[in-house]
Amino acid sequence: MSQLLLTLLVFVPILGTFVILLLPDSMKNMFGKITIGINSFQLIIATYIISKYEGLHETMNGVLSLDNYQFLEKYDWIQLNLGSFGKLTAEYLLGVDGLSNSMILLAAIVLLIGAISSLEIKRKRRGFYALYLLLSGTIMGCFLALDFFLFYLFFEFMLLPMYFLIGIWGGKNSEYASIKFFIYTLVGSIFILVIMIALAASVIDPSATAVQLGLVNHLDQITPDIISKVQTMLISGEIGQSDYVRTFTLVHMMDAKNYIPDSILSLDYGATLFGTNVRFVAFLMVFIGFAIKLPVVPLHTWLPDAHVEAPTSISVVLAGILLKIGGYGMLRIAYSVFPDGAQHFAWWIAFGGVVSILYGAFVALGTHNLKRLIAYSSVSHMGFVMLGIASLTAEGVSGAIFQMFSHGVISSALFLIAGVLYYRTGDLEIESYSGLSSKMPKYTMLATIAFFASLGLPGFSGFMAELFVFLGAFNSSAVNHLIPRWMTVTAVLGLVLSAAYYLWAMQRIFLGKYFLKKESWESLLKDLTPRELLMLAPLAIMTLALGIYPKLLINLIEGSVTELVEFANYVGADYIKTIIGG
Amino acid sequence: MKELDIASKLDIITSSLPFLKSEIWITVLLLMVIIIDLLPLKMNRRHLYLIALLGVVLDIFVLQFLVEANHQTFTSFTIVNTEWTVKSRILLDVCALLFYYFLWSNKTRYGDNDKKLSGESEWITLSLGMLLGGHTLVISNDFIFAILSLELISLPSYILTAFKHNKVSTEAAIKYFLFGAVSTAITIYGVSLIYGITSGIDLPSLQTPPQTHSSLYVIGLIFITIGFLFKLSGFPMHIWVPDVYESAPIEAVAYFSTLPKVAAAVFLFHFFENVDIINNHYLGLFILIAAVASMFIGNLSALYQKSLRRLMGYSSIAHAGFILIACLNTAEISANALFYYLCTYVIANFAFFIFISEVEKEKGNDLLESIKGTGWNNASLVWGPAIVLVVISLIGLPPVAGFTAKVLIFTSLWDVYQINNDQFYMLAMILGLLNTAISIAYYIKIPFQIYDRNTKAGLQISALNKSIIFILGLGLFILFLVPAILL
């Protein structure tokens, strides 16, 4: 049973899509409930996985070796015989480690809350819920896939339901916003695709190659000795090209010994492209692909548009999870496969992070639309993720993952808060409201919690995350000399700015004299319904819990983060030596 | 090739006959259709389409038999028979099969208000002629044979274009004809240059490039490709495409967009294999530029099209670019990639043209606006998602076969880049993939219009066509899951 858990997580929602498509019209009112049911099922499995995950295990931390992933599922999928070019294999490979476990939980939570929130949708419900379930499945697949091809499949397939969800159920300008979202992300994923192809052409699977060469009869008999034997044979050129088993598996791409000696991405090849070593260019391309998704200034302009036009539940999913796939992808692919590039560009990445933090905050300060304000605050908060990752310290990277989780929870809450107003009046201009606290006390309380959590007040998860990031970034100048101190110092300004725009927005909407732009709204503005409370309260509790006792999350991710950081620091430095020496 | 006396030449010719079973059968079929049409039988002439359809199915069996019985490859001075050419011929037959189904379903439902000049047997004999031309082009191993086959494909297609019997259709046919004539002339000129330099008229004689006249040699090679670029609708011979796609009968367009392309691509691949394009810098560069330019011209022009047919015309120019990229590498991987790509392209194109034809029959035009909101009623649950899959496959996104095809093609391009380390190839790879992003902007309009949120319109598609579209869409998905079927 536990062998199938991850598959269930991915494919039950996708199956649900077809169920909803085939149900008769008379069951219209059941579509939403079925979706909530399936998303709850996802949450139950995700919680079970997290509860069984051994976070403090000595070896089972994943990242570097397939054997160390937990809940691993591995099946052959595509095997193309390319004659003289060898074989090309893609595997159905799912697994959990410290980089992905928190993201799975987050995705399950946010998707369930998004499903509850989408009960507001009244038009064309069959299509909406079918696409929503499709999205739920592909998001999970994205976090679980350990094979680059499989990951890419989910990564791109996610765009399509998202495009329709924004385009068809969104606001007035949604066609423009959705196509912008689609094209931006697609350009990013094209960069990733180029490198995926390049990697698959350069990397072999040592165990499958051993079988191909006849060293062993079956994959079960593979021992570390045989793998190192194959790797030595590969380097000395004893393996003919037609015996190569080229692979998409990420773990094999992380080991420099699996690169075919003459291939362009191998360490000692030393090819340059546009004046830079190809490996560095490759890192940059993958990085940019994910940076668009994260998003990083100046590649962020799709985000505010998409958020403003998307329906509430889709905004929640977009901010809560989709942005995190950018950060997760950086760690899982860009940093793991090209640690040399990560070090080479660390300064620039950190700089991009700082720019995002400040630019996002400044723009948020100047916006009049509540959703746009939250969108720009997302840009600013994702800057912290960049800064943390760039530092390549355990604190920094943990902080980045922590920030992703915390921002997922908080931004979901924020978009729900905006959705509450939008659902009642259809207007999100900050100036249209004033003094709401007197009429809607429960709403005001939850909004205050969300705002304070997001601006990084101690006691909430946002504070912890940003603290870790600052610690990491500051230490980096002492530990690995990647980020100068002034960057961290400048980034702290972001905290002040975020306090400014949140408090100001708070003051304008909730405090002061009671005022509404239109008098007819008076009767519409009722306080929170039980359903809305049900969505917001757990999020508030979660951000408080993580702020007070961060170990809940840190315990889960610590082992894997340490492993990744050590790998990226030491191995990355070795790689750079080889590249520059060769 | 060394001089042979007449007797041994005849020997080779007779020994090559078994490999021509399929071509002979198509010729017989063609004659049969003419004779049946002339006989004063009291049958419904529309049954002729079914006869042709059955004939093509039979031909697939003949070829299948050829695959199984004769794994040995055969090369004479005119034809070459390998597993690869047999596979491509089966693909050509599949094009014809779908075409006859398409014709039969349209003509039986909507009747023939056409003139006597374009009755059933005219449609069938002309298209069978094209099929025969495609077959012979695929197996041809010398230029004379290739040019004859090229013309055998071209001439019927000029006539078929005019089968709507109105002014626009005739104009397009004349345009098509003039372009075709010029490009064939250029190809023949190229052949004469090559013949002057190497004194060989067959492809294998190109395997040893001449020591002198190297620039003239390259020019000759480039000229030869022009005629095939015309069939492939690639830059710089792409100008006829939108007009012909707009004004020819829809069944013929579906046929033009698939069969000649498959045949020309397979021949170009074989030609480049003999020229060793990887090490022929200038020819490689020319093809690279033609490929990238085709993509840009096709995709950028398609952005502003309002008519579905013109949109598909420009899209087919863009796809020619991808096909050319697959021809750049001579390794086995790129033969596989090319074949896989062509298969997905044929499937997607036929599904989409059947859809366009239904739209035209109901709405009277092929404008993007007329499909607005047609996807919301329950009758569209079968074809709606299938058309979305088809469009995604044309873009080249997962989870459909178009994506795998794109990955394979660019893997083969990367392979060339590994060998010659030429930055142009890397650049072409990035530009080519960027074109995917451009193409999204117009392809996605199709599903977006189908699922327009403010309108709810109906579109009646016959049950049979609906299921064919569904099967083709599903086929693209299955090919993605198990690509090994084709490789």
Tab-separated table of N, CA and C in Angstrom, chain B residues 73-155:
chain	number	residue	atom	x	y	z
B	73	THR	N	18.058	-4.909	-46.877
B	73	THR	CA	17.885	-3.658	-47.605
B	73	THR	C	18.323	-3.878	-49.038
B	74	PHE	N	17.722	-3.111	-49.896
B	74	PHE	CA	18.002	-3.278	-51.299
B	74	PHE	C	18.308	-1.923	-51.913
B	75	THR	N	19.374	-1.844	-52.661
B	75	THR	CA	19.700	-0.587	-53.309
B	75	THR	C	20.062	-0.863	-54.755
B	76	SER	N	19.396	-0.204	-55.674
B	76	SER	CA	19.842	-0.252	-57.048
B	76	SER	C	20.162	1.179	-57.442
B	77	PHE	N	20.398	1.415	-58.728
B	77	PHE	CA	20.711	2.798	-59.069
B	77	PHE	C	19.479	3.687	-59.079
B	78	THR	N	18.292	3.119	-59.010
B	78	THR	CA	17.129	3.993	-58.934
B	78	THR	C	16.362	3.908	-57.628
B	79	ILE	N	16.306	2.746	-57.036
B	79	ILE	CA	15.494	2.710	-55.819
B	79	ILE	C	16.293	2.194	-54.633
B	80	VAL	N	15.782	2.553	-53.465
B	80	VAL	CA	16.397	2.073	-52.242
B	80	VAL	C	15.276	1.582	-51.350
B	81	ASN	N	15.450	0.385	-50.839
B	81	ASN	CA	14.411	-0.178	-49.990
B	81	ASN	C	15.007	-0.523	-48.641
B	82	THR	N	14.568	0.174	-47.617
B	82	THR	CA	15.009	-0.155	-46.274
B	82	THR	C	13.766	-0.211	-45.407
B	83	GLU	N	13.966	-0.615	-44.170
B	83	GLU	CA	12.856	-0.647	-43.237
B	83	GLU	C	12.267	0.763	-43.109
B	84	TRP	N	13.135	1.727	-43.177
B	84	TRP	CA	12.763	3.130	-43.000
B	84	TRP	C	11.886	3.618	-44.147
B	85	THR	N	12.220	3.233	-45.392
B	85	THR	CA	11.355	3.678	-46.488
B	85	THR	C	10.018	2.941	-46.453
B	86	VAL	N	10.035	1.702	-45.985
B	86	VAL	CA	8.759	0.981	-45.889
B	86	VAL	C	7.866	1.651	-44.861
B	87	LYS	N	8.476	2.014	-43.729
B	87	LYS	CA	7.707	2.687	-42.677
B	87	LYS	C	7.102	3.985	-43.209
B	88	SER	N	7.918	4.745	-43.935
B	88	SER	CA	7.403	6.018	-44.438
B	88	SER	C	6.289	5.797	-45.437
B	89	ARG	N	6.402	4.725	-46.250
B	89	ARG	CA	5.345	4.477	-47.218
B	89	ARG	C	4.048	4.102	-46.519
B	90	ILE	N	4.185	3.382	-45.405
B	90	ILE	CA	2.962	3.069	-44.648
B	90	ILE	C	2.329	4.365	-44.157
B	91	LEU	N	3.179	5.292	-43.705
B	91	LEU	CA	2.645	6.575	-43.237
B	91	LEU	C	1.929	7.300	-44.371
B	92	LEU	N	2.510	7.259	-45.579
B	92	LEU	CA	1.853	7.883	-46.726
B	92	LEU	C	0.486	7.247	-46.968
B	93	ASP	N	0.447	5.924	-46.831
B	93	ASP	CA	-0.829	5.238	-47.017
B	93	ASP	C	-1.850	5.661	-45.976
B	94	VAL	N	-1.340	5.866	-44.763
B	94	VAL	CA	-2.266	6.313	-43.716
B	94	VAL	C	-2.852	7.674	-44.078
B	95	CYS	N	-2.008	8.564	-44.622
B	95	CYS	CA	-2.522	9.853	-45.091
B	95	CYS	C	-3.646	9.635	-46.087
B	96	ALA	N	-3.401	8.761	-47.055
B	96	ALA	CA	-4.387	8.535	-48.097
B	96	ALA	C	-5.659	7.934	-47.515
B	97	LEU	N	-5.465	7.038	-46.569
B	97	LEU	CA	-6.598	6.392	-45.913
B	97	LEU	C	-7.497	7.432	-45.255
B	98	LEU	N	-6.863	8.284	-44.461
B	98	LEU	CA	-7.640	9.323	-43.783
B	98	LEU	C	-8.299	10.233	-44.806
B	99	PHE	N	-7.574	10.498	-45.881
B	99	PHE	CA	-8.103	11.382	-46.921
B	99	PHE	C	-9.354	10.777	-47.549
B	100	TYR	N	-9.314	9.494	-47.871
B	100	TYR	CA	-10.486	8.883	-48.497
B	100	TYR	C	-11.653	8.799	-47.537
B	101	TYR	N	-11.340	8.549	-46.286
B	101	TYR	CA	-12.428	8.572	-45.312
B	101	TYR	C	-13.081	9.958	-45.301
B	102	PHE	N	-12.244	10.976	-45.268
B	102	PHE	CA	-12.679	12.364	-45.198
B	102	PHE	C	-13.553	12.697	-46.416
B	103	LEU	N	-13.069	12.329	-47.597
B	103	LEU	CA	-13.815	12.571	-48.827
B	103	LEU	C	-15.171	11.866	-48.788
B	104	TRP	N	-15.117	10.589	-48.442
B	104	TRP	CA	-16.319	9.788	-48.455
B	104	TRP	C	-17.352	10.378	-47.488
B	105	SER	N	-16.901	10.725	-46.278
B	105	SER	CA	-17.868	11.199	-45.295
B	105	SER	C	-18.435	12.551	-45.721
B	106	ASN	N	-17.629	13.411	-46.305
B	106	ASN	CA	-18.138	14.706	-46.736
B	106	ASN	C	-19.068	14.578	-47.932
B	107	LYS	N	-18.651	13.796	-48.914
B	107	LYS	CA	-19.428	13.747	-50.144
B	107	LYS	C	-20.741	13.007	-49.942
B	108	THR	N	-20.750	11.955	-49.118
B	108	THR	CA	-22.008	11.241	-48.932
B	108	THR	C	-22.990	12.104	-48.152
B	109	ARG	N	-22.480	12.934	-47.267
B	109	ARG	CA	-23.419	13.709	-46.465
B	109	ARG	C	-23.906	14.959	-47.194
B	110	TYR	N	-23.013	15.586	-47.899
B	110	TYR	CA	-23.389	16.879	-48.461
B	110	TYR	C	-23.602	16.828	-49.962
B	111	GLY	N	-23.425	15.637	-50.514
B	111	GLY	CA	-23.665	15.491	-51.949
B	111	GLY	C	-22.623	16.229	-52.753
B	112	ASP	N	-22.704	16.059	-54.052
B	112	ASP	CA	-21.738	16.708	-54.927
B	112	ASP	C	-22.447	17.795	-55.695
B	113	ASN	N	-22.262	19.015	-55.296
B	113	ASN	CA	-22.793	20.043	-56.164
B	113	ASN	C	-21.707	20.514	-57.129
B	114	ASP	N	-20.613	19.738	-57.126
B	114	ASP	CA	-19.519	20.100	-58.041
B	114	ASP	C	-19.913	19.796	-59.481
B	115	LYS	N	-19.087	20.304	-60.367
B	115	LYS	CA	-19.363	20.069	-61.793
B	115	LYS	C	-18.953	18.641	-62.175
B	116	LYS	N	-19.297	18.252	-63.365
B	116	LYS	CA	-18.969	16.929	-63.847
B	116	LYS	C	-17.449	16.696	-63.875
B	117	LEU	N	-16.719	17.826	-64.024
B	117	LEU	CA	-15.264	17.717	-64.149
B	117	LEU	C	-14.599	17.139	-62.909
B	118	SER	N	-15.261	17.285	-61.771
B	118	SER	CA	-14.609	16.788	-60.567
B	118	SER	C	-15.486	15.752	-59.899
B	119	GLY	N	-15.733	14.704	-60.600
B	119	GLY	CA	-16.515	13.612	-60.049
B	119	GLY	C	-15.630	12.717	-59.200
B	120	GLU	N	-16.220	11.580	-58.802
B	120	GLU	CA	-15.509	10.719	-57.857
B	120	GLU	C	-14.212	10.193	-58.450
B	121	SER	N	-14.286	9.724	-59.703
B	121	SER	CA	-13.081	9.059	-60.200
B	121	SER	C	-11.972	10.076	-60.442
B	122	GLU	N	-12.333	11.323	-60.758
B	122	GLU	CA	-11.279	12.335	-60.896
B	122	GLU	C	-10.573	12.562	-59.569
B	123	TRP	N	-11.366	12.736	-58.524
B	123	TRP	CA	-10.769	12.898	-57.194
B	123	TRP	C	-9.832	11.739	-56.894
B	124	ILE	N	-10.338	10.537	-57.133
B	124	ILE	CA	-9.578	9.370	-56.689
B	124	ILE	C	-8.325	9.170	-57.529
B	125	THR	N	-8.478	9.265	-58.858
B	125	THR	CA	-7.293	8.988	-59.670
B	125	THR	C	-6.209	10.030	-59.419
B	126	LEU	N	-6.617	11.298	-59.302
B	126	LEU	CA	-5.597	12.322	-59.056
B	126	LEU	C	-4.900	12.089	-57.727
B	127	SER	N	-5.695	11.780	-56.692
B	127	SER	CA	-5.053	11.614	-55.390
B	127	SER	C	-4.230	10.340	-55.342
B	128	LEU	N	-4.694	9.306	-56.044
B	128	LEU	CA	-3.864	8.095	-56.081
B	128	LEU	C	-2.561	8.375	-56.813
B	129	GLY	N	-2.647	9.242	-57.819
B	129	GLY	CA	-1.415	9.645	-58.501
B	129	GLY	C	-0.447	10.292	-57.533
B	130	MET	N	-0.990	11.164	-56.685
B	130	MET	CA	-0.118	11.794	-55.686
B	130	MET	C	0.476	10.760	-54.743
B	131	LEU	N	-0.357	9.801	-54.362
B	131	LEU	CA	0.138	8.761	-53.458
B	131	LEU	C	1.268	7.980	-54.118
B	132	LEU	N	1.061	7.659	-55.401
B	132	LEU	CA	2.099	6.930	-56.120
B	132	LEU	C	3.380	7.761	-56.184
B	133	GLY	N	3.205	9.061	-56.467
B	133	GLY	CA	4.371	9.940	-56.498
B	133	GLY	C	5.082	9.961	-55.163
B	134	GLY	N	4.296	10.016	-54.097
B	134	GLY	CA	4.901	10.014	-52.758
B	134	GLY	C	5.710	8.751	-52.536
B	135	HIS	N	5.113	7.608	-52.904
B	135	HIS	CA	5.814	6.340	-52.739
B	135	HIS	C	7.135	6.329	-53.493
B	136	THR	N	7.077	6.751	-54.737
B	136	THR	CA	8.301	6.645	-55.533
B	136	THR	C	9.336	7.665	-55.076
B	137	LEU	N	8.878	8.814	-54.579
B	137	LEU	CA	9.854	9.794	-54.089
B	137	LEU	C	10.589	9.242	-52.873
B	138	VAL	N	9.838	8.565	-52.026
B	138	VAL	CA	10.448	8.029	-50.815
B	138	VAL	C	11.535	7.014	-51.157
B	139	ILE	N	11.282	6.188	-52.187
B	139	ILE	CA	12.263	5.138	-52.456
B	139	ILE	C	13.293	5.554	-53.493
B	140	SER	N	13.172	6.757	-54.052
B	140	SER	CA	14.054	7.049	-55.180
B	140	SER	C	15.490	7.280	-54.721
B	141	ASN	N	16.377	6.804	-55.522
B	141	ASN	CA	17.794	6.865	-55.192
B	141	ASN	C	18.573	7.634	-56.257
B	142	ASP	N	17.854	8.170	-57.255
B	142	ASP	CA	18.559	9.076	-58.166
B	142	ASP	C	17.666	10.255	-58.514
B	143	PHE	N	18.293	11.278	-59.075
B	143	PHE	CA	17.578	12.542	-59.189
B	143	PHE	C	16.475	12.517	-60.238
B	144	ILE	N	16.702	11.792	-61.331
B	144	ILE	CA	15.665	11.761	-62.364
B	144	ILE	C	14.380	11.183	-61.788
B	145	PHE	N	14.541	10.058	-61.135
B	145	PHE	CA	13.404	9.394	-60.517
B	145	PHE	C	12.739	10.322	-59.503
B	146	ALA	N	13.562	11.016	-58.740
B	146	ALA	CA	13.034	11.895	-57.702
B	146	ALA	C	12.240	13.042	-58.308
B	147	ILE	N	12.790	13.626	-59.388
B	147	ILE	CA	12.083	14.765	-59.978
B	147	ILE	C	10.791	14.320	-60.627
B	148	LEU	N	10.816	13.148	-61.260
B	148	LEU	CA	9.575	12.621	-61.827
B	148	LEU	C	8.525	12.419	-60.737
B	149	SER	N	8.981	11.860	-59.610
B	149	SER	CA	8.033	11.633	-58.523
B	149	SER	C	7.509	12.950	-57.999
B	150	LEU	N	8.416	13.916	-57.886
B	150	LEU	CA	8.024	15.232	-57.397
B	150	LEU	C	6.918	15.804	-58.272
B	151	GLU	N	7.099	15.668	-59.588
B	151	GLU	CA	6.078	16.190	-60.497
B	151	GLU	C	4.790	15.382	-60.411
B	152	LEU	N	4.947	14.086	-60.155
B	152	LEU	CA	3.763	13.245	-60.024
B	152	LEU	C	2.937	13.677	-58.817
B	153	ILE	N	3.601	14.178	-57.802
B	153	ILE	CA	2.848	14.725	-56.671
B	153	ILE	C	2.272	16.084	-57.025
B	154	SER	N	3.090	16.882	-57.707
B	154	SER	CA	2.698	18.276	-57.917
B	154	SER	C	1.529	18.420	-58.877
B	155	LEU	N	1.619	17.808	-60.046
B	155	LEU	CA	0.617	18.072	-61.084
B	155	LEU	C	-0.814	17.794	-60.621
